JSON list of C-alpha atoms in Angstrom, two decimals:
[
{"chain": "A", "resi": 1, "resn": "LEU", "atom": "CA", "xyz": [-135.11, -30.72, 232.17]},
{"chain": "A", "resi": 2, "resn": "SER", "atom": "CA", "xyz": [-136.88, -28.99, 235.01]},
{"chain": "A", "resi": 3, "resn": "VAL", "atom": "CA", "xyz": [-138.68, -25.70, 234.46]},
{"chain": "A", "resi": 4, "resn": "GLU", "atom": "CA", "xyz": [-135.92, -23.90, 236.39]},
{"chain": "A", "resi": 5, "resn": "GLU", "atom": "CA", "xyz": [-133.24, -25.33, 234.10]},
{"chain": "A", "resi": 6, "resn": "CYS", "atom": "CA", "xyz": [-135.25, -24.36, 231.00]},
{"chain": "A", "resi": 7, "resn": "ILE", "atom": "CA", "xyz": [-135.64, -20.81, 232.32]},
{"chain": "A", "resi": 8, "resn": "ARG", "atom": "CA", "xyz": [-131.94, -20.55, 233.13]},
{"chain": "A", "resi": 9, "resn": "LEU", "atom": "CA", "xyz": [-130.96, -21.76, 229.64]},
{"chain": "A", "resi": 10, "resn": "ALA", "atom": "CA", "xyz": [-133.42, -19.38, 228.00]},
{"chain": "A", "resi": 11, "resn": "LEU", "atom": "CA", "xyz": [-132.11, -16.38, 229.96]},
{"chain": "A", "resi": 12, "resn": "GLU", "atom": "CA", "xyz": [-128.51, -17.28, 229.16]},
{"chain": "A", "resi": 13, "resn": "ASN", "atom": "CA", "xyz": [-129.05, -17.86, 225.43]},
{"chain": "A", "resi": 14, "resn": "ASN", "atom": "CA", "xyz": [-131.86, -15.48, 224.46]},
{"chain": "A", "resi": 15, "resn": "LEU", "atom": "CA", "xyz": [-130.73, -12.69, 222.13]},
{"chain": "A", "resi": 16, "resn": "THR", "atom": "CA", "xyz": [-133.37, -10.27, 223.41]},
{"chain": "A", "resi": 17, "resn": "VAL", "atom": "CA", "xyz": [-132.01, -10.58, 226.95]},
{"chain": "A", "resi": 18, "resn": "SER", "atom": "CA", "xyz": [-128.43, -10.17, 225.66]},
{"chain": "A", "resi": 19, "resn": "ASN", "atom": "CA", "xyz": [-129.38, -7.08, 223.66]},
{"chain": "A", "resi": 20, "resn": "SER", "atom": "CA", "xyz": [-131.17, -5.62, 226.65]},
{"chain": "A", "resi": 21, "resn": "ALA", "atom": "CA", "xyz": [-128.06, -6.19, 228.79]},
{"chain": "A", "resi": 22, "resn": "TYR", "atom": "CA", "xyz": [-125.93, -4.42, 226.16]},
{"chain": "A", "resi": 23, "resn": "ASP", "atom": "CA", "xyz": [-128.41, -1.55, 226.15]},
{"chain": "A", "resi": 24, "resn": "GLN", "atom": "CA", "xyz": [-127.93, -1.29, 229.93]},
{"chain": "A", "resi": 25, "resn": "GLU", "atom": "CA", "xyz": [-124.18, -0.92, 229.43]},
{"chain": "A", "resi": 26, "resn": "LEU", "atom": "CA", "xyz": [-124.84, 1.75, 226.79]},
{"chain": "A", "resi": 27, "resn": "TYR", "atom": "CA", "xyz": [-127.07, 3.69, 229.20]},
{"chain": "A", "resi": 28, "resn": "GLN", "atom": "CA", "xyz": [-124.36, 3.53, 231.89]},
{"chain": "A", "resi": 29, "resn": "GLU", "atom": "CA", "xyz": [-121.86, 4.95, 229.39]},
{"chain": "A", "resi": 30, "resn": "GLN", "atom": "CA", "xyz": [-124.28, 7.76, 228.53]},
{"chain": "A", "resi": 31, "resn": "ILE", "atom": "CA", "xyz": [-124.46, 8.69, 232.21]},
{"chain": "A", "resi": 32, "resn": "ARG", "atom": "CA", "xyz": [-120.65, 8.69, 232.45]},
{"chain": "A", "resi": 33, "resn": "GLU", "atom": "CA", "xyz": [-120.46, 10.83, 229.31]},
{"chain": "A", "resi": 34, "resn": "ALA", "atom": "CA", "xyz": [-122.96, 13.34, 230.70]},
{"chain": "A", "resi": 35, "resn": "LYS", "atom": "CA", "xyz": [-121.05, 13.54, 234.00]},
{"chain": "A", "resi": 36, "resn": "SER", "atom": "CA", "xyz": [-117.76, 14.01, 232.16]},
{"chain": "A", "resi": 37, "resn": "GLY", "atom": "CA", "xyz": [-119.00, 17.43, 231.05]},
{"chain": "A", "resi": 38, "resn": "ALA", "atom": "CA", "xyz": [-118.45, 18.61, 234.64]},
{"chain": "A", "resi": 39, "resn": "LEU", "atom": "CA", "xyz": [-114.79, 17.56, 234.60]},
{"chain": "A", "resi": 40, "resn": "PRO", "atom": "CA", "xyz": [-112.02, 19.95, 233.62]},
{"chain": "A", "resi": 41, "resn": "SER", "atom": "CA", "xyz": [-110.75, 19.62, 230.06]},
{"chain": "A", "resi": 42, "resn": "LEU", "atom": "CA", "xyz": [-107.27, 20.27, 228.80]},
{"chain": "A", "resi": 43, "resn": "GLY", "atom": "CA", "xyz": [-106.50, 21.25, 225.23]},
{"chain": "A", "resi": 44, "resn": "PHE", "atom": "CA", "xyz": [-103.26, 21.69, 223.37]},
{"chain": "A", "resi": 45, "resn": "SER", "atom": "CA", "xyz": [-102.62, 23.11, 219.92]},
{"chain": "A", "resi": 46, "resn": "GLY", "atom": "CA", "xyz": [-99.53, 23.95, 217.98]},
{"chain": "A", "resi": 47, "resn": "ASP", "atom": "CA", "xyz": [-98.55, 25.54, 214.67]},
{"chain": "A", "resi": 48, "resn": "TYR", "atom": "CA", "xyz": [-95.21, 25.48, 212.91]},
{"chain": "A", "resi": 49, "resn": "SER", "atom": "CA", "xyz": [-94.61, 27.44, 209.69]},
{"chain": "A", "resi": 50, "resn": "ILE", "atom": "CA", "xyz": [-91.64, 27.54, 207.35]},
{"chain": "A", "resi": 51, "resn": "TYR", "atom": "CA", "xyz": [-91.44, 30.48, 204.95]},
{"chain": "A", "resi": 52, "resn": "LEU", "atom": "CA", "xyz": [-89.35, 30.00, 201.83]},
{"chain": "A", "resi": 53, "resn": "ASP", "atom": "CA", "xyz": [-89.68, 33.72, 201.21]},
{"chain": "A", "resi": 54, "resn": "LEU", "atom": "CA", "xyz": [-90.31, 36.05, 204.08]},
{"chain": "A", "resi": 55, "resn": "PRO", "atom": "CA", "xyz": [-93.67, 37.74, 203.85]},
{"chain": "A", "resi": 56, "resn": "THR", "atom": "CA", "xyz": [-93.32, 41.35, 202.74]},
{"chain": "A", "resi": 57, "resn": "THR", "atom": "CA", "xyz": [-95.24, 44.37, 203.81]},
{"chain": "A", "resi": 58, "resn": "VAL", "atom": "CA", "xyz": [-95.64, 47.53, 201.77]},
{"chain": "A", "resi": 59, "resn": "ILE", "atom": "CA", "xyz": [-94.73, 50.70, 203.75]},
{"chain": "A", "resi": 60, "resn": "PRO", "atom": "CA", "xyz": [-95.18, 54.26, 202.46]},
{"chain": "A", "resi": 61, "resn": "ASN", "atom": "CA", "xyz": [-91.83, 56.05, 202.00]},
{"chain": "A", "resi": 62, "resn": "SER", "atom": "CA", "xyz": [-93.20, 59.05, 203.89]},
{"chain": "A", "resi": 63, "resn": "ALA", "atom": "CA", "xyz": [-92.99, 56.99, 207.08]},
{"chain": "A", "resi": 64, "resn": "PHE", "atom": "CA", "xyz": [-89.18, 57.22, 206.97]},
{"chain": "A", "resi": 65, "resn": "SER", "atom": "CA", "xyz": [-88.65, 60.64, 205.46]},
{"chain": "A", "resi": 66, "resn": "GLN", "atom": "CA", "xyz": [-91.12, 63.46, 205.15]},
{"chain": "A", "resi": 67, "resn": "GLY", "atom": "CA", "xyz": [-92.12, 64.50, 201.67]},
{"chain": "A", "resi": 68, "resn": "THR", "atom": "CA", "xyz": [-91.06, 61.39, 199.76]},
{"chain": "A", "resi": 69, "resn": "GLU", "atom": "CA", "xyz": [-93.62, 59.65, 197.73]},
{"chain": "A", "resi": 70, "resn": "GLY", "atom": "CA", "xyz": [-94.09, 56.03, 196.84]},
{"chain": "A", "resi": 71, "resn": "TYR", "atom": "CA", "xyz": [-93.91, 52.75, 198.67]},
{"chain": "A", "resi": 72, "resn": "SER", "atom": "CA", "xyz": [-91.16, 50.41, 199.75]},
{"chain": "A", "resi": 73, "resn": "ALA", "atom": "CA", "xyz": [-91.39, 46.64, 200.38]},
{"chain": "A", "resi": 74, "resn": "ALA", "atom": "CA", "xyz": [-90.06, 45.41, 203.70]},
{"chain": "A", "resi": 75, "resn": "ALA", "atom": "CA", "xyz": [-89.70, 41.81, 204.93]},
{"chain": "A", "resi": 76, "resn": "PHE", "atom": "CA", "xyz": [-90.21, 41.21, 208.66]},
{"chain": "A", "resi": 77, "resn": "GLY", "atom": "CA", "xyz": [-89.94, 38.03, 210.70]},
{"chain": "A", "resi": 78, "resn": "THR", "atom": "CA", "xyz": [-87.99, 34.80, 210.46]},
{"chain": "A", "resi": 79, "resn": "LYS", "atom": "CA", "xyz": [-88.08, 31.85, 208.08]},
{"chain": "A", "resi": 80, "resn": "HIS", "atom": "CA", "xyz": [-89.31, 29.57, 210.90]},
{"chain": "A", "resi": 81, "resn": "GLN", "atom": "CA", "xyz": [-92.21, 30.46, 213.11]},
{"chain": "A", "resi": 82, "resn": "SER", "atom": "CA", "xyz": [-94.06, 28.38, 215.70]},
{"chain": "A", "resi": 83, "resn": "THR", "atom": "CA", "xyz": [-96.89, 29.02, 218.11]},
{"chain": "A", "resi": 84, "resn": "TYR", "atom": "CA", "xyz": [-98.23, 26.76, 220.87]},
{"chain": "A", "resi": 85, "resn": "ALA", "atom": "CA", "xyz": [-101.27, 27.03, 223.09]},
{"chain": "A", "resi": 86, "resn": "LEU", "atom": "CA", "xyz": [-102.34, 25.12, 226.19]},
{"chain": "A", "resi": 87, "resn": "GLN", "atom": "CA", "xyz": [-105.90, 25.65, 227.41]},
{"chain": "A", "resi": 88, "resn": "LEU", "atom": "CA", "xyz": [-107.61, 24.40, 230.58]},
{"chain": "A", "resi": 89, "resn": "THR", "atom": "CA", "xyz": [-111.38, 24.83, 230.91]},
{"chain": "A", "resi": 90, "resn": "GLN", "atom": "CA", "xyz": [-113.71, 24.04, 233.79]},
{"chain": "A", "resi": 91, "resn": "ALA", "atom": "CA", "xyz": [-117.49, 24.42, 233.73]},
{"chain": "A", "resi": 92, "resn": "ILE", "atom": "CA", "xyz": [-118.48, 26.26, 236.90]},
{"chain": "A", "resi": 93, "resn": "TYR", "atom": "CA", "xyz": [-122.19, 26.45, 236.23]},
{"chain": "A", "resi": 94, "resn": "ASP", "atom": "CA", "xyz": [-123.98, 24.86, 233.28]},
{"chain": "A", "resi": 95, "resn": "PRO", "atom": "CA", "xyz": [-127.73, 24.21, 233.66]},
{"chain": "A", "resi": 96, "resn": "ASN", "atom": "CA", "xyz": [-127.67, 22.05, 230.52]},
{"chain": "A", "resi": 97, "resn": "LEU", "atom": "CA", "xyz": [-125.21, 19.71, 232.21]},
{"chain": "A", "resi": 98, "resn": "GLY", "atom": "CA", "xyz": [-127.62, 19.04, 235.08]},
{"chain": "A", "resi": 99, "resn": "VAL", "atom": "CA", "xyz": [-130.45, 18.41, 232.65]},
{"chain": "A", "resi": 100, "resn": "ALA", "atom": "CA", "xyz": [-128.29, 16.03, 230.63]},
{"chain": "A", "resi": 101, "resn": "ILE", "atom": "CA", "xyz": [-127.28, 14.05, 233.72]},
{"chain": "A", "resi": 102, "resn": "ARG", "atom": "CA", "xyz": [-130.89, 13.78, 234.93]},
{"chain": "A", "resi": 103, "resn": "ALA", "atom": "CA", "xyz": [-132.08, 12.76, 231.45]},
{"chain": "A", "resi": 104, "resn": "ALA", "atom": "CA", "xyz": [-129.38, 10.09, 231.17]},
{"chain": "A", "resi": 105, "resn": "SER", "atom": "CA", "xyz": [-130.33, 8.78, 234.62]},
{"chain": "A", "resi": 106, "resn": "LYS", "atom": "CA", "xyz": [-134.01, 8.55, 233.62]},
{"chain": "A", "resi": 107, "resn": "VAL", "atom": "CA", "xyz": [-133.08, 6.74, 230.42]},
{"chain": "A", "resi": 108, "resn": "ASN", "atom": "CA", "xyz": [-130.99, 4.36, 232.51]},
{"chain": "A", "resi": 109, "resn": "GLU", "atom": "CA", "xyz": [-133.90, 3.71, 234.88]},
{"chain": "A", "resi": 110, "resn": "MET", "atom": "CA", "xyz": [-136.17, 3.09, 231.93]},
{"chain": "A", "resi": 111, "resn": "GLY", "atom": "CA", "xyz": [-133.59, 0.69, 230.48]},
{"chain": "A", "resi": 112, "resn": "GLU", "atom": "CA", "xyz": [-133.42, -1.20, 233.78]},
{"chain": "A", "resi": 113, "resn": "LEU", "atom": "CA", "xyz": [-137.20, -1.58, 233.76]},
{"chain": "A", "resi": 114, "resn": "GLN", "atom": "CA", "xyz": [-137.08, -2.73, 230.14]},
{"chain": "A", "resi": 115, "resn": "TYR", "atom": "CA", "xyz": [-134.39, -5.29, 231.03]},
{"chain": "A", "resi": 116, "resn": "LYS", "atom": "CA", "xyz": [-136.45, -6.64, 233.94]},
{"chain": "A", "resi": 117, "resn": "GLN", "atom": "CA", "xyz": [-139.57, -6.76, 231.78]},
{"chain": "A", "resi": 118, "resn": "THR", "atom": "CA", "xyz": [-137.69, -8.64, 229.07]},
{"chain": "A", "resi": 119, "resn": "LYS", "atom": "CA", "xyz": [-136.42, -11.20, 231.57]},
{"chain": "A", "resi": 120, "resn": "GLU", "atom": "CA", "xyz": [-139.87, -11.60, 233.14]},
{"chain": "A", "resi": 121, "resn": "SER", "atom": "CA", "xyz": [-141.42, -12.04, 229.71]},
{"chain": "A", "resi": 122, "resn": "ILE", "atom": "CA", "xyz": [-138.90, -14.77, 228.83]},
{"chain": "A", "resi": 123, "resn": "VAL", "atom": "CA", "xyz": [-139.53, -16.51, 232.16]},
{"chain": "A", "resi": 124, "resn": "TYR", "atom": "CA", "xyz": [-143.28, -16.38, 231.58]},
{"chain": "A", "resi": 125, "resn": "GLN", "atom": "CA", "xyz": [-143.00, -17.69, 228.01]},
{"chain": "A", "resi": 126, "resn": "VAL", "atom": "CA", "xyz": [-140.70, -20.55, 229.01]},
{"chain": "A", "resi": 127, "resn": "ALA", "atom": "CA", "xyz": [-142.82, -21.53, 232.00]},
{"chain": "A", "resi": 128, "resn": "SER", "atom": "CA", "xyz": [-146.01, -21.35, 229.95]},
{"chain": "A", "resi": 129, "resn": "THR", "atom": "CA", "xyz": [-144.51, -23.44, 227.15]},
{"chain": "A", "resi": 130, "resn": "TYR", "atom": "CA", "xyz": [-143.08, -25.92, 229.66]},
{"chain": "A", "resi": 131, "resn": "TYR", "atom": "CA", "xyz": [-146.41, -26.45, 231.40]},
{"chain": "A", "resi": 132, "resn": "ASN", "atom": "CA", "xyz": [-148.28, -26.60, 228.08]},
{"chain": "A", "resi": 133, "resn": "ALA", "atom": "CA", "xyz": [-145.85, -29.32, 226.96]},
{"chain": "A", "resi": 134, "resn": "GLN", "atom": "CA", "xyz": [-146.44, -31.16, 230.25]},
{"chain": "A", "resi": 135, "resn": "ALA", "atom": "CA", "xyz": [-150.23, -30.94, 229.79]},
{"chain": "A", "resi": 136, "resn": "LEU", "atom": "CA", "xyz": [-149.93, -32.07, 226.18]},
{"chain": "A", "resi": 137, "resn": "GLY", "atom": "CA", "xyz": [-147.84, -35.05, 227.29]},
{"chain": "A", "resi": 138, "resn": "GLU", "atom": "CA", "xyz": [-150.52, -36.00, 229.82]},
{"chain": "A", "resi": 139, "resn": "GLN", "atom": "CA", "xyz": [-153.22, -35.69, 227.17]},
{"chain": "A", "resi": 140, "resn": "ILE", "atom": "CA", "xyz": [-151.22, -37.97, 224.86]},
{"chain": "A", "resi": 141, "resn": "ASN", "atom": "CA", "xyz": [-150.87, -40.49, 227.69]},
{"chain": "A", "resi": 142, "resn": "MET", "atom": "CA", "xyz": [-154.63, -40.32, 228.32]},
{"chain": "A", "resi": 143, "resn": "LEU", "atom": "CA", "xyz": [-155.36, -40.82, 224.59]},
{"chain": "A", "resi": 144, "resn": "GLU", "atom": "CA", "xyz": [-153.06, -43.82, 224.49]},
{"chain": "A", "resi": 145, "resn": "ALA", "atom": "CA", "xyz": [-154.72, -45.26, 227.60]},
{"chain": "A", "resi": 146, "resn": "ASN", "atom": "CA", "xyz": [-158.18, -44.64, 226.07]},
{"chain": "A", "resi": 147, "resn": "SER", "atom": "CA", "xyz": [-157.05, -46.32, 222.84]},
{"chain": "A", "resi": 148, "resn": "HIS", "atom": "CA", "xyz": [-155.83, -49.34, 224.82]},
{"chain": "A", "resi": 149, "resn": "SER", "atom": "CA", "xyz": [-159.11, -49.42, 226.77]},
{"chain": "A", "resi": 150, "resn": "LEU", "atom": "CA", "xyz": [-161.09, -49.32, 223.51]},
{"chain": "A", "resi": 151, "resn": "ASP", "atom": "CA", "xyz": [-159.01, -52.24, 222.17]},
{"chain": "A", "resi": 152, "resn": "THR", "atom": "CA", "xyz": [-159.92, -54.23, 225.26]},
{"chain": "A", "resi": 153, "resn": "LEU", "atom": "CA", "xyz": [-163.57, -53.17, 225.00]},
{"chain": "A", "resi": 154, "resn": "ILE", "atom": "CA", "xyz": [-163.72, -54.16, 221.31]},
{"chain": "A", "resi": 155, "resn": "THR", "atom": "CA", "xyz": [-162.25, -57.60, 222.13]},
{"chain": "A", "resi": 156, "resn": "ASN", "atom": "CA", "xyz": [-164.77, -58.11, 224.96]},
{"chain": "A", "resi": 157, "resn": "THR", "atom": "CA", "xyz": [-167.70, -56.87, 222.80]},
{"chain": "A", "resi": 158, "resn": "ARG", "atom": "CA", "xyz": [-166.74, -59.31, 220.01]},
{"chain": "A", "resi": 159, "resn": "MET", "atom": "CA", "xyz": [-166.85, -62.17, 222.50]},
{"chain": "A", "resi": 160, "resn": "LEU", "atom": "CA", "xyz": [-170.26, -60.95, 223.66]},
{"chain": "A", "resi": 161, "resn": "GLU", "atom": "CA", "xyz": [-171.39, -60.82, 220.02]},
{"chain": "A", "resi": 162, "resn": "GLU", "atom": "CA", "xyz": [-170.19, -64.40, 219.45]},
{"chain": "A", "resi": 163, "resn": "ASN", "atom": "CA", "xyz": [-172.33, -65.43, 222.41]},
{"chain": "A", "resi": 164, "resn": "GLY", "atom": "CA", "xyz": [-175.27, -63.48, 220.96]},
{"chain": "A", "resi": 165, "resn": "LEU", "atom": "CA", "xyz": [-175.51, -60.90, 223.73]},
{"chain": "A", "resi": 166, "resn": "VAL", "atom": "CA", "xyz": [-174.79, -57.80, 221.52]},
{"chain": "A", "resi": 167, "resn": "ASN", "atom": "CA", "xyz": [-175.20, -56.88, 217.85]},
{"chain": "A", "resi": 168, "resn": "GLN", "atom": "CA", "xyz": [-172.50, -56.42, 215.21]},
{"chain": "A", "resi": 169, "resn": "THR", "atom": "CA", "xyz": [-173.56, -52.73, 215.19]},
{"chain": "A", "resi": 170, "resn": "ASP", "atom": "CA", "xyz": [-172.24, -52.29, 218.74]},
{"chain": "A", "resi": 171, "resn": "VAL", "atom": "CA", "xyz": [-168.87, -53.70, 217.70]},
{"chain": "A", "resi": 172, "resn": "ASP", "atom": "CA", "xyz": [-168.81, -51.46, 214.60]},
{"chain": "A", "resi": 173, "resn": "ARG", "atom": "CA", "xyz": [-169.53, -48.37, 216.73]},
{"chain": "A", "resi": 174, "resn": "LEU", "atom": "CA", "xyz": [-166.61, -49.19, 219.01]},
{"chain": "A", "resi": 175, "resn": "ILE", "atom": "CA", "xyz": [-164.32, -49.72, 216.01]},
{"chain": "A", "resi": 176, "resn": "ILE", "atom": "CA", "xyz": [-165.40, -46.33, 214.56]},
{"chain": "A", "resi": 177, "resn": "ASN", "atom": "CA", "xyz": [-164.79, -44.62, 217.93]},
{"chain": "A", "resi": 178, "resn": "LYS", "atom": "CA", "xyz": [-161.32, -46.21, 218.10]},
{"chain": "A", "resi": 179, "resn": "ALA", "atom": "CA", "xyz": [-160.47, -45.08, 214.56]},
{"chain": "A", "resi": 180, "resn": "SER", "atom": "CA", "xyz": [-161.64, -41.55, 215.39]},
{"chain": "A", "resi": 181, "resn": "LEU", "atom": "CA", "xyz": [-159.54, -41.53, 218.56]},
{"chain": "A", "resi": 182, "resn": "ASP", "atom": "CA", "xyz": [-156.45, -42.79, 216.74]},
{"chain": "A", "resi": 183, "resn": "ASN", "atom": "CA", "xyz": [-156.85, -40.14, 214.02]},
{"chain": "A", "resi": 184, "resn": "ASN", "atom": "CA", "xyz": [-156.93, -37.33, 216.62]}
]
């Protein structure tokens, strides 16, 4: 894969980027919610009551005829009673609403910066890892080439030893260097 393909796959499948995108949507909703406070609101309520026994009120007898004492019970109303209310409200001036909208906008801007930073961080990490892997691959190739060169050098040095031109110590040094290289 090319570095561009790796970056594209990382941005598409990284949970941090996905979470940051969801946060952006949340911030947009917070702005819409803050702005909705400036819209008119409509409310409706209703109440329906059924009385098995009509409520009674105690009235002094002197209310109907002067000089009589005592109280009389009187029932007023109907067995069924209902009330309904419809209410429309509109905020004309609310300084808190302006503050809430500005705060939500700032949070949204901060979220956008966080989203960009997250994406840039992922791009940097992928590119860095990609190029480190490329460099490591080249180092492995160089080690393999050096190992092959040491094999050739050991073979040539053994022939020189057989002809008496070098010591066994020189061959042993090359064999130790090769073993060290292969272990790394």
